[in-house]
Short mmCIF file of C-alpha atoms and ligand atoms in Angstrom, two decimals:
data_model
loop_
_atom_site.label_atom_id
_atom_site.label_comp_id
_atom_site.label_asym_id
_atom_site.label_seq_id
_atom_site.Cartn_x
_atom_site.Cartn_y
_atom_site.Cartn_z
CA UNK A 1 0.00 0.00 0.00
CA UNK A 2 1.26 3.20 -0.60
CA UNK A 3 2.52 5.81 1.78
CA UNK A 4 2.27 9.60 1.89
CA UNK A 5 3.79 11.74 4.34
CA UNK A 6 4.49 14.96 4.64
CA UNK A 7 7.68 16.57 6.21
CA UNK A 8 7.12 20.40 7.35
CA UNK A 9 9.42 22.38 9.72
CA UNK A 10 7.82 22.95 12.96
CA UNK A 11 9.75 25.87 14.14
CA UNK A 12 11.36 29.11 12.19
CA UNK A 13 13.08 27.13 9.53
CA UNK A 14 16.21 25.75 9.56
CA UNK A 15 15.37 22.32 11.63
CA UNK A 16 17.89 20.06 9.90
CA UNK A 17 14.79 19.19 7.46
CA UNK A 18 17.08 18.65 4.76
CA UNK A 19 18.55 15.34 6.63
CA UNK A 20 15.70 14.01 7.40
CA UNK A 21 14.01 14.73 3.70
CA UNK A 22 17.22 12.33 2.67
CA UNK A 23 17.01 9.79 5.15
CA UNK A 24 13.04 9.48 4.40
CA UNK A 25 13.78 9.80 0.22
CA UNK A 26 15.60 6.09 0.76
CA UNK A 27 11.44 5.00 1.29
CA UNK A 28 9.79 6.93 -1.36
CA UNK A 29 9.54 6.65 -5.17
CA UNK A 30 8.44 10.39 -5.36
CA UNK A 31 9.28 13.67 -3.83
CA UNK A 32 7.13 16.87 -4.21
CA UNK A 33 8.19 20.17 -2.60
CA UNK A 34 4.89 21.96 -2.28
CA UNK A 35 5.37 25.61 -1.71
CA UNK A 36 8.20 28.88 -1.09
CA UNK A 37 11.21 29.73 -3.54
CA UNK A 38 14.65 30.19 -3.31
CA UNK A 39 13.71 32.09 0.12
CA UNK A 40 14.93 28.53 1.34
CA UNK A 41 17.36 26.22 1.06
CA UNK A 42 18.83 22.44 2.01
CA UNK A 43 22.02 21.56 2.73
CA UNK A 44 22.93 18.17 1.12
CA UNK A 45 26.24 16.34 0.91
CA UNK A 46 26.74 14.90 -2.15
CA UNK A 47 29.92 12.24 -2.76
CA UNK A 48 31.06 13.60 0.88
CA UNK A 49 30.89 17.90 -0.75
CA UNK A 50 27.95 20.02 1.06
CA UNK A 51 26.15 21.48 -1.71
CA UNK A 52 22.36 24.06 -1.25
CA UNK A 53 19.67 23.37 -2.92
CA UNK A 54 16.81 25.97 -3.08
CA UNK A 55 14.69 24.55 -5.29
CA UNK A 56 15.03 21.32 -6.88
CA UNK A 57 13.72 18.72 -4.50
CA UNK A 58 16.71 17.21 -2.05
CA UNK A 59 15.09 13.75 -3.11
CA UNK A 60 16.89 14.63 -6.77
CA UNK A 61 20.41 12.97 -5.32
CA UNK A 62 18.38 9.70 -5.22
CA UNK A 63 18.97 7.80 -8.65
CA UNK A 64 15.58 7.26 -10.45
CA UNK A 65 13.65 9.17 -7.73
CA UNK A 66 10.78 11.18 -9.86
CA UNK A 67 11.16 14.70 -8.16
CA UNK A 68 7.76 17.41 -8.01
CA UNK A 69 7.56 20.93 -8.10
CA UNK A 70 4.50 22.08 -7.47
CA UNK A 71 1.46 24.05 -7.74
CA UNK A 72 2.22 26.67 -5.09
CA UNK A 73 5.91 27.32 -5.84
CA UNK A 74 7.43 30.26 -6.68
CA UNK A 75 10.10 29.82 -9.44
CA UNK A 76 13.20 31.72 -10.26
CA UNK A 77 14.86 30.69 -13.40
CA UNK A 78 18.04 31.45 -12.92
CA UNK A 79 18.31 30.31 -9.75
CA UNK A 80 16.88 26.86 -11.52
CA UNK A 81 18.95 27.04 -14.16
CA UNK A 82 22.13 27.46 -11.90
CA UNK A 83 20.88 24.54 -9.51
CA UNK A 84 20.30 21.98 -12.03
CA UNK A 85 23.85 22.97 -14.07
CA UNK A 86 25.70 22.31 -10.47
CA UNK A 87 23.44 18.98 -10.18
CA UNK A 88 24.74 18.24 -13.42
CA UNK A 89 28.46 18.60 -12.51
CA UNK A 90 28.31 16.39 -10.22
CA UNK A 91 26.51 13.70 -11.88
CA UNK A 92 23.04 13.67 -10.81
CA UNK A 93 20.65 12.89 -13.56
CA UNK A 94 18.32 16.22 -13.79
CA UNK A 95 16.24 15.54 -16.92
CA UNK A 96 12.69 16.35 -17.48
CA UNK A 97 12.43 12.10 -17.62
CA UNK A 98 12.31 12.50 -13.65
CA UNK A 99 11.86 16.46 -12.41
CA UNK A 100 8.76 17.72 -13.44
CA UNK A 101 7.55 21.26 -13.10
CA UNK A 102 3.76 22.08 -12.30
CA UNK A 103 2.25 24.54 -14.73
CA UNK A 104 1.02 26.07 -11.95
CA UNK A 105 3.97 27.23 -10.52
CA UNK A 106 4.59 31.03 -10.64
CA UNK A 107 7.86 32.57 -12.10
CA UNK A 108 9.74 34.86 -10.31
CA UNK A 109 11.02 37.89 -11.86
CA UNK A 110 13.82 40.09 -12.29
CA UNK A 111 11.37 42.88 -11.17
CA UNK A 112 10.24 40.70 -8.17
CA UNK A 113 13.43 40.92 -7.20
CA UNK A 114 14.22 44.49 -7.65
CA UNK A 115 11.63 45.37 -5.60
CA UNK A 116 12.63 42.95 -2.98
CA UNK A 117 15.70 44.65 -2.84
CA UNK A 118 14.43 48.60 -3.00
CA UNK A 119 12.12 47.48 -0.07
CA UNK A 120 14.14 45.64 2.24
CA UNK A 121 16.68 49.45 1.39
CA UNK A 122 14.13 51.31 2.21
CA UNK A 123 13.95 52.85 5.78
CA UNK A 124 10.69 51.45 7.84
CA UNK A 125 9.12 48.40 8.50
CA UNK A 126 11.51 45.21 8.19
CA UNK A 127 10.51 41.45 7.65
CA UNK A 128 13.67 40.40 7.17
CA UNK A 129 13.52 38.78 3.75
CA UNK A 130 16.12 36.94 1.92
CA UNK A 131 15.37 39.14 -1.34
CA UNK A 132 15.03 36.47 -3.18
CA UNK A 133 11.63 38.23 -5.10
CA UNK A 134 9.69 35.37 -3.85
CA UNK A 135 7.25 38.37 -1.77
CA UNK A 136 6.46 40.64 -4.87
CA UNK A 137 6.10 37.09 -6.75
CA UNK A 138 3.14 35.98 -4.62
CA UNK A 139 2.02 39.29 -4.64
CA UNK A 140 1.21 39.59 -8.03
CA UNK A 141 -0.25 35.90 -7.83
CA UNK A 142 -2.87 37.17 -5.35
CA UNK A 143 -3.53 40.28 -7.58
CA UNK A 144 -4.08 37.71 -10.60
CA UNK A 145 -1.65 39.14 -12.91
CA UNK A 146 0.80 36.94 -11.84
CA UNK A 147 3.01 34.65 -14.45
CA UNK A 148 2.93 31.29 -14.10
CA UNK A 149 5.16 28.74 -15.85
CA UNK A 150 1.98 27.28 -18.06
CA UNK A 151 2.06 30.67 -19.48
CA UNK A 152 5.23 30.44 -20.96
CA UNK A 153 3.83 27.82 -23.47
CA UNK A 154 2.01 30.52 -26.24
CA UNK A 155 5.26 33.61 -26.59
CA UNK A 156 2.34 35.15 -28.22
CA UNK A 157 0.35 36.56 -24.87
CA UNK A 158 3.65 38.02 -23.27
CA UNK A 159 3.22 40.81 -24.37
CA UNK A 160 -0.40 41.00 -22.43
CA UNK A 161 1.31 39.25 -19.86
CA UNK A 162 4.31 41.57 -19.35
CA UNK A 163 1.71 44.82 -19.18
CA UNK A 164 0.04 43.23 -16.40
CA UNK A 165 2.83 43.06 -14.45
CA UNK A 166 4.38 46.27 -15.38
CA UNK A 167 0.96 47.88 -14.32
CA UNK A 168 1.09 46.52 -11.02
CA UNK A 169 4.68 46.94 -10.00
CA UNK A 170 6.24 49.96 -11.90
CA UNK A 171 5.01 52.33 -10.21
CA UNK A 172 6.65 51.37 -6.66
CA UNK A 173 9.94 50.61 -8.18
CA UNK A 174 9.57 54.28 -10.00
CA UNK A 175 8.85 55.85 -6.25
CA UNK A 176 11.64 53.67 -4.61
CA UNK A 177 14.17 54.36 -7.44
CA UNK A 178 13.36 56.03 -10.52
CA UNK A 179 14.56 55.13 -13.45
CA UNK A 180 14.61 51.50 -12.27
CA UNK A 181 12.00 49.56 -13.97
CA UNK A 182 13.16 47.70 -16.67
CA UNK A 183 11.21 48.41 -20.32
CA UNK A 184 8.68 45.89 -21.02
CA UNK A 185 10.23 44.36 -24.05
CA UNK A 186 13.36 43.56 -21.52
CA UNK A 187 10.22 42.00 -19.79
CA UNK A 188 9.07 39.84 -22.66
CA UNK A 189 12.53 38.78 -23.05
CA UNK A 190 13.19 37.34 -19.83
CA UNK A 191 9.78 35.19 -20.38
CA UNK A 192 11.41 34.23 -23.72
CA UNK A 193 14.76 32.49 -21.61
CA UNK A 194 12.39 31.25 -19.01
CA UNK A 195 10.42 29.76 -21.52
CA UNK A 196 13.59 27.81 -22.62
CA UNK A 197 14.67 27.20 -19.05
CA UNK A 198 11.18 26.03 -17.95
CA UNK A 199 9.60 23.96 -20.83
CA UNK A 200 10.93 20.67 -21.02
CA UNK A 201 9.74 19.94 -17.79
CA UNK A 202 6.39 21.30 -17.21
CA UNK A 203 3.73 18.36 -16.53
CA UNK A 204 0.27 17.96 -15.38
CA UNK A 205 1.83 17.13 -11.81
CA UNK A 206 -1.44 16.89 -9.98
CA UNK A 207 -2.39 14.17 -12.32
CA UNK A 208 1.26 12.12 -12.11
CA UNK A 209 0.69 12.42 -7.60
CA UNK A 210 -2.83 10.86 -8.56
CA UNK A 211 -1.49 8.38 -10.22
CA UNK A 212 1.41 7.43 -8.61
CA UNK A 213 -0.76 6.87 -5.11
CA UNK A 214 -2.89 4.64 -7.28
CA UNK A 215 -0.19 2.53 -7.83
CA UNK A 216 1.26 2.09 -4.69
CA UNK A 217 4.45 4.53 -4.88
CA UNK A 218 5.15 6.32 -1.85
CA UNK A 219 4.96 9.80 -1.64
CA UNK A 220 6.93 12.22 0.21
CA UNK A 221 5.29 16.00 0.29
CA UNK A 222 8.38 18.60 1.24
CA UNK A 223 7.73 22.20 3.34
CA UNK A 224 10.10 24.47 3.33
CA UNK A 225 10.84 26.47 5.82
CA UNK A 226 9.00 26.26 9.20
CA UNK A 227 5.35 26.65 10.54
CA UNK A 228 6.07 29.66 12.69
CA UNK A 229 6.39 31.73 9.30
CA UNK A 230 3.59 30.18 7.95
CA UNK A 231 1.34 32.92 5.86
CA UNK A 232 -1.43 32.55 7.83
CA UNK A 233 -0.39 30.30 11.32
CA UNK A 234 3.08 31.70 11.68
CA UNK A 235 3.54 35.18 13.90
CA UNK A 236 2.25 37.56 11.18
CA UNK A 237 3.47 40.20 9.59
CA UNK A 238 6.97 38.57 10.01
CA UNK A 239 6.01 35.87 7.75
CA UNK A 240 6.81 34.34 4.63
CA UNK A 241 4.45 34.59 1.45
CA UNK A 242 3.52 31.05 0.81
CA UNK A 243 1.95 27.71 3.10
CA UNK A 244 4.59 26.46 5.08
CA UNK A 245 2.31 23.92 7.29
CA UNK A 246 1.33 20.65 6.27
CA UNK A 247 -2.06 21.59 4.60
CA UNK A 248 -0.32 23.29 2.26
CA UNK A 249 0.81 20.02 0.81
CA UNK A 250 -2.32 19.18 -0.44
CA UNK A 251 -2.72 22.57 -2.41
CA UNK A 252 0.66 22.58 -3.52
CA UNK A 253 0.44 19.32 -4.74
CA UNK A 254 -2.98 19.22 -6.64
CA UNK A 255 -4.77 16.86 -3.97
CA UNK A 256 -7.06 16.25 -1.10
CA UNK A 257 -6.34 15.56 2.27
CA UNK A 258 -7.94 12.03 2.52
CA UNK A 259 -4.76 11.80 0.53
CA UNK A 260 -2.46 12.42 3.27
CA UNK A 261 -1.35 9.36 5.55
CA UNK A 262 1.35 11.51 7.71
CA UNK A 263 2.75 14.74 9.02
CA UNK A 264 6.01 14.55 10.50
CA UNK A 265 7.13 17.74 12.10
CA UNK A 266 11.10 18.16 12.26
CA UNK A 267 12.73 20.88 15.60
CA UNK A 268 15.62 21.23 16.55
CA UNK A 269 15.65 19.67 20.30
CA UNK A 270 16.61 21.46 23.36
CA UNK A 271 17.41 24.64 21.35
CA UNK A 272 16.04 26.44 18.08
CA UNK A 273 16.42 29.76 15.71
CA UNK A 274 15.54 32.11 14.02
CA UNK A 275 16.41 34.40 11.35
CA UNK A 276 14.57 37.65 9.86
CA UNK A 277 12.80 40.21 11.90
CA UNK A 278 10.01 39.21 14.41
CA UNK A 279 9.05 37.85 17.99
CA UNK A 280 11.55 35.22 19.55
CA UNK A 281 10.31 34.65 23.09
CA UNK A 282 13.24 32.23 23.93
CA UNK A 283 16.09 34.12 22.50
CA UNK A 284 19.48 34.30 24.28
CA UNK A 285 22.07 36.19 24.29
CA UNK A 286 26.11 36.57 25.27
CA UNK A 287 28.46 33.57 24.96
CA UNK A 288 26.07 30.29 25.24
CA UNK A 289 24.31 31.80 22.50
CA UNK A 290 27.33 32.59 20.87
CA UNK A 291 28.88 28.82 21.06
CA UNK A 292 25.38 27.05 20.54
CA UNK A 293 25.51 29.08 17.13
CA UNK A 294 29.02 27.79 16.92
CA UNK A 295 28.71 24.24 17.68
CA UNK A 296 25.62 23.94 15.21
CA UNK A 297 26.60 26.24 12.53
CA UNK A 298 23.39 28.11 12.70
CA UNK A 299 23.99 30.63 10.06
CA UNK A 300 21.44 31.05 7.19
CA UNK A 301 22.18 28.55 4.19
CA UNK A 302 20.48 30.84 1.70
CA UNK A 303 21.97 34.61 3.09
CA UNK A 304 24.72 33.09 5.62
CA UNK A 305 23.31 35.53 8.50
CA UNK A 306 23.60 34.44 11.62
CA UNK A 307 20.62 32.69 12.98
CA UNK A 308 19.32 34.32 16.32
CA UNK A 309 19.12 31.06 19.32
CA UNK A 310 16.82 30.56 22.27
CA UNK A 311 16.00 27.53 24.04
CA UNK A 312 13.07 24.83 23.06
CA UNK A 313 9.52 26.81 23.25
CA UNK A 314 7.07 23.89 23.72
CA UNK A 315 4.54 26.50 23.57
CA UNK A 316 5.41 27.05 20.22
CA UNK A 317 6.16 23.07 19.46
CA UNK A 318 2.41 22.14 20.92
CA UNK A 319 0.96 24.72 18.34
CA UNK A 320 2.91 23.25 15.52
CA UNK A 321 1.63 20.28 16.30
CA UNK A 322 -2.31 21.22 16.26
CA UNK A 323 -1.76 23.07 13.12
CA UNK A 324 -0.51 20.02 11.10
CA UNK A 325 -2.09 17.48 12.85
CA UNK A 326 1.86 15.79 13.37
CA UNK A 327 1.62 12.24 13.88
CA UNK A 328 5.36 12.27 14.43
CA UNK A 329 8.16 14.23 15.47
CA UNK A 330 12.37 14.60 14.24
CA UNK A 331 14.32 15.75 16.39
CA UNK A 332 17.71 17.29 15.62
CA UNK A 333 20.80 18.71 16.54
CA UNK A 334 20.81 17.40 20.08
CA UNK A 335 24.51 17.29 20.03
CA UNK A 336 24.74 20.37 19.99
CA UNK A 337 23.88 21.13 23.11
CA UNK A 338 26.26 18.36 25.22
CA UNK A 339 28.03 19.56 27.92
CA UNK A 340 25.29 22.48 28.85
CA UNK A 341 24.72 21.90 32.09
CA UNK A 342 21.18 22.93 32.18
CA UNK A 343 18.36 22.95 29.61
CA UNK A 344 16.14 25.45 30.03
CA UNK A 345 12.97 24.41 27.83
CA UNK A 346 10.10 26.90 27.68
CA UNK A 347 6.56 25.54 28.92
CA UNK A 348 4.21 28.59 29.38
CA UNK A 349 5.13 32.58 28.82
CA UNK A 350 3.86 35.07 31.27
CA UNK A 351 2.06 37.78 29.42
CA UNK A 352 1.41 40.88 31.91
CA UNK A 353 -0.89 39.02 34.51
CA UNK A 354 -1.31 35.47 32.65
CA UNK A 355 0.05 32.84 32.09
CA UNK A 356 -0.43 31.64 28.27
CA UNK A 357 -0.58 27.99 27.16
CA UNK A 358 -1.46 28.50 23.28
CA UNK A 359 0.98 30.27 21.33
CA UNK A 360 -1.71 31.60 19.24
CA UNK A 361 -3.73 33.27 22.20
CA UNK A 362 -1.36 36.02 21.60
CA UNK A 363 -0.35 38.24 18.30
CA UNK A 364 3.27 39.13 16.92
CA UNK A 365 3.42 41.75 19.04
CA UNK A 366 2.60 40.52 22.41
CA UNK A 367 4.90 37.82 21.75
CA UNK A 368 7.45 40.59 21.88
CA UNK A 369 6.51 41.10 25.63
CA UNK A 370 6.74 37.48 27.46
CA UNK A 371 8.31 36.34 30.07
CA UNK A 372 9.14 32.35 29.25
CA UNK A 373 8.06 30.35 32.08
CA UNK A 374 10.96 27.80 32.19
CA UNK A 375 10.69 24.03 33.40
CA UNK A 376 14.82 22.87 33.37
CA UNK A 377 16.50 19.70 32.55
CA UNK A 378 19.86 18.85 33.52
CA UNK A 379 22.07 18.24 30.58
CA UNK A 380 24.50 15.46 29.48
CA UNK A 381 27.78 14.91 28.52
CA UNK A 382 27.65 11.81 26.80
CA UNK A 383 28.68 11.22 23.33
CA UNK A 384 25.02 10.63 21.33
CA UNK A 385 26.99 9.20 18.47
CA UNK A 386 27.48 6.26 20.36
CA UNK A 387 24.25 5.25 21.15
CA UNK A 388 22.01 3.12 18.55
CA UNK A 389 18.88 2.64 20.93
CA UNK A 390 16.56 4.89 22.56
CA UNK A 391 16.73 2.43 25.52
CA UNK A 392 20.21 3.55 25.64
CA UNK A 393 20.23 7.29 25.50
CA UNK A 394 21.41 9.16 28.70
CA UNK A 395 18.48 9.02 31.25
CA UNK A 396 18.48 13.06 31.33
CA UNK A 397 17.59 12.98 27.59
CA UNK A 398 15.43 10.45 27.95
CA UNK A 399 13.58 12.58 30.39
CA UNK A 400 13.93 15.22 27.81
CA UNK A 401 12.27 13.29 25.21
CA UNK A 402 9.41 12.24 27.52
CA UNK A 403 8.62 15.92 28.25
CA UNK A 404 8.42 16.47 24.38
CA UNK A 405 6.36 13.72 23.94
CA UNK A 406 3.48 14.99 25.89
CA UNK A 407 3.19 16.60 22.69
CA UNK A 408 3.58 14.24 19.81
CA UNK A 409 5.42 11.01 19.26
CA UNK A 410 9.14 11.37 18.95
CA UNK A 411 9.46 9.12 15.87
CA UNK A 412 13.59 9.92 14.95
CA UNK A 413 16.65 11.77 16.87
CA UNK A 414 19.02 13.27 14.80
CA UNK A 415 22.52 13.16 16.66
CA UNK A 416 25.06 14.62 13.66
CA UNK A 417 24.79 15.47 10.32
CA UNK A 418 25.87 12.33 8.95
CA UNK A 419 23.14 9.79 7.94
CA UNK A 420 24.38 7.11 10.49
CA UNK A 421 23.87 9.81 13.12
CA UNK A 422 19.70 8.97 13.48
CA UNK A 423 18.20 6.57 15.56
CA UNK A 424 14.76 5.85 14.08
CA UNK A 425 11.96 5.01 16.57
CA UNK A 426 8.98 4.79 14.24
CA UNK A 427 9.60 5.27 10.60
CA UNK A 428 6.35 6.48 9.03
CA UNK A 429 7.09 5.05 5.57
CA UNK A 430 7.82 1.41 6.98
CA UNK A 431 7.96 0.18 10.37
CA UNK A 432 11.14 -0.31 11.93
CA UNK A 433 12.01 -0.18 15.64
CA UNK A 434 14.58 0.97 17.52
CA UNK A 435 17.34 0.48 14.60
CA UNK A 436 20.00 2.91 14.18
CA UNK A 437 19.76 3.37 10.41
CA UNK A 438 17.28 2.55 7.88
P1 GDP B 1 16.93 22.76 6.70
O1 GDP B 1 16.66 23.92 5.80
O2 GDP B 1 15.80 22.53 7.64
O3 GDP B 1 17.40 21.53 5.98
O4 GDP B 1 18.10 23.17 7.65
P2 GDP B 1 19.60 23.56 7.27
O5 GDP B 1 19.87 23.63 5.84
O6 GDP B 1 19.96 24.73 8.09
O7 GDP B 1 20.36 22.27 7.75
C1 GDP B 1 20.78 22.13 8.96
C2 GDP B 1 22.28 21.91 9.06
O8 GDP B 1 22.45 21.13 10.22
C3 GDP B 1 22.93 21.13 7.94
O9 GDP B 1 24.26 21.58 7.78
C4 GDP B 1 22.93 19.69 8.44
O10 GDP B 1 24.00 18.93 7.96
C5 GDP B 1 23.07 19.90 9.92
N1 GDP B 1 22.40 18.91 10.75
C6 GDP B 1 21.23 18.24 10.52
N2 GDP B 1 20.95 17.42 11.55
C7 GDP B 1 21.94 17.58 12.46
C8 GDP B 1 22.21 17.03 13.76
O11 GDP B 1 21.46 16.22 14.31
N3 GDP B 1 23.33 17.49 14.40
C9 GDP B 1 24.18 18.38 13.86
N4 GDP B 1 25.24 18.76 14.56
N5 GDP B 1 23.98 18.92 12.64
C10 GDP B 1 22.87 18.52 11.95
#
């Protein structure tokens, strides 16, 4: 029977999804990342080099693994282009025979990215983007004069196409920098090298998940970056412009949620980060910040900023978990955090004369204004690397774990970046117990 699960972040981005996206690829005959743009990123290691993917499905290193992307994406094509020559290089088969493009999929450009730019310049308000265009892009989506990749098949309507967009965007760019907006046949000629970019691999992709659950193929549905910058569930307006949260799967994808077997949430445990401007109730400062960011290289894969840390907010983690409905939880990074005496993990905030339970009792802007409410766990010293059972794990991260899984079932913890360095509990695409690897 087949399998489809869906793998979302369940904090700010950044959880080590990328890992766990390979470990569960070795299970699944097709990969579709649902949603976002080169606003994120993966790291893989391919042949033992660390290489980023933003867009191209991770599950791409896998040989004969079909790879999806889908409806709600937000495509640059030069960043595709680049991505798939550098895939290339190193030997992984990109053809349109096994990554397929959904002709739904918006394109993201060069003005998108302009404006992006001029914006994040300007003086005011800051979200923090990467300025990747991938804002402006759903923009003009939501104002219907968006571009998407299916459009690129008649060169004939650019022209239309291009006006639209010009309409909408030129005269911001003009007011943030005049003289800046490109002419509209520089426009039309962009769509003309996406066209070529694009193409070959533009398929009815709702149809080929359809049919590929049908046959028994398992499926594995991708989020990028985390459900606390979720559109609409994350702490708006320091957001990102697209579905980050499991749902969004089933949108991005072309299908329904009776579809959907599994939604595995991945955190970082004992810690996690953030990057971009917004609330951070856990954030620390001074030099255990400092050496947690160290230890787990938290700087940004797509920008390389440094990632803001704070300890584990189970507040947070507990409304991640009613938002997708997890049925599992990855935990990562824990090695990070050996030899810290203390754990400090976040349980409640006090918010002037309350105590709040549910994240989303409060907006952006009272999250600003907690007080965490810590409940602490002593740390350990151990080397994780060395243990293959959960029976085996220190008894202080054991306890750990137990506290976390008064929220959902721990069903993998991540102790290194190395494949080897996982020891599976559950594995949602076939059951295994207890074993170190797959
Ligand atoms: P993603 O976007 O969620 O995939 O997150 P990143 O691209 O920031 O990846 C996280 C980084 O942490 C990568 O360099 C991984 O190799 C690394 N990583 C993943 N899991 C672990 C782990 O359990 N421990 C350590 N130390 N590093 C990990």
């Amino acid at each position: 029977m087949s399998k489809k699960v869906v793998l979302i972040g369940a904090q700010w981005g950044d959880e080590g999804k990328g890992k766990v996206v390979d470990l569960y690829t070795e299970f699944a005959d097709i990969v579709v990342r649902y949603s976002g743009g080169s606003n994120a990123g993966h790291t893989l290691v391919v042949n033992g080099e660390k290489m980023i993917t933003h867009l191209v499905p991770s599950g791409i290193r896998k040989p004969g693994m079909k790879c999806i992307m889908g409806d709600d994406m937000a495509l640059d094509p030069d960043v595709f282009k680049e991505e798939t020559g550098a895939l290339r290089v190193r030997n992984i088969d990109v053809s349109p025979k096994r990554l397929f493009i959904s002709s739904e999929a918006h394109i993201v450009l060069s003005v998108c990215k302009l404006l992006d730019g001029l914006r994040e310049g300007a003086s005011g308000n800051r979200i923090g983007t990467t300025k990747r265009g991938i804002g402006p892009t759903y923009e003009l989506r939501a104002a219907r004069v968006g571009i998407r990749v299916g459009d690129l098949h008649d060169p004939r309507n650019f022209d239309g196409l291009v006006r639209g967009v010009y309409e909408k965007i030129a005269p911001e760019i003009d007011r943030l920098r005049r003289d800046a907006m490109p002419k509209c046949s520089e426009l039309v000629e962009e769509l003309s090298r996406a066209r070529e970019i694009f193409l070959p691999y533009v398929a009815n992709t709702s149809k080929m998940v359809e049919r590929a659950c049908k046959s028994g193929d398992n499926i594995l549905f991708e989020g990028a970056q985390g459900t606390l910058l979720d559109l609409t569930h994350g702490t708006y307006p320091f957001v990102t412009s697209s579905s980050t949260i499991a749902g969004g799967a089933c949108s991005g994808a072309g299908i329904g949620p009776t579809m959907i077997d599994e939604a595995v949430g991945v955190a970082k445990c004992g810690y996690m980060t953030r990057v971009g401007g917004g609330p951070f109730p856990t954030k620390i400062k001074g030099e255990l910040a400092e050496q947690i960011r160290k230890t787990g290289g938290e700087f940004g894969a797509t920008t390389g900023r440094p990632r803001d840390v704070g300890w584990m907010d189970l507040v947070a983690l507990e409304y991640a978990a009613r938002v997708n409905s997890l049925t599992g939880l990855a935990l990562t990074k824990l090695d990070v955090l050996r030899g810290i005496p203390v754990i400090p993990v976040c349980v409640a905030y006090k918010y002037k004369n309350w105590v709040v339970k549910d994240f989303d009792d409060l907006d952006a802007h009272d999250l600003e204004l907690v007080v965490p409410v810590y409940e602490e766990f002593l740390g350990f010293t151990e080397d994780l690397n060395r243990v293959c059972r959960r029976s085996d794990l220190p008894d202080n991260v054991k306890r750990l774990l137990g506290r976390v899984e008064e929220i959902a079932e721990v069903v993998l913890l991540s102790t290194g970046p190395k494949a080897e360095e996982t020891i599976v509990f559950r594995n949602p695409f076939a059951e295994v117990s207890d074993a170190r690897t797959f």
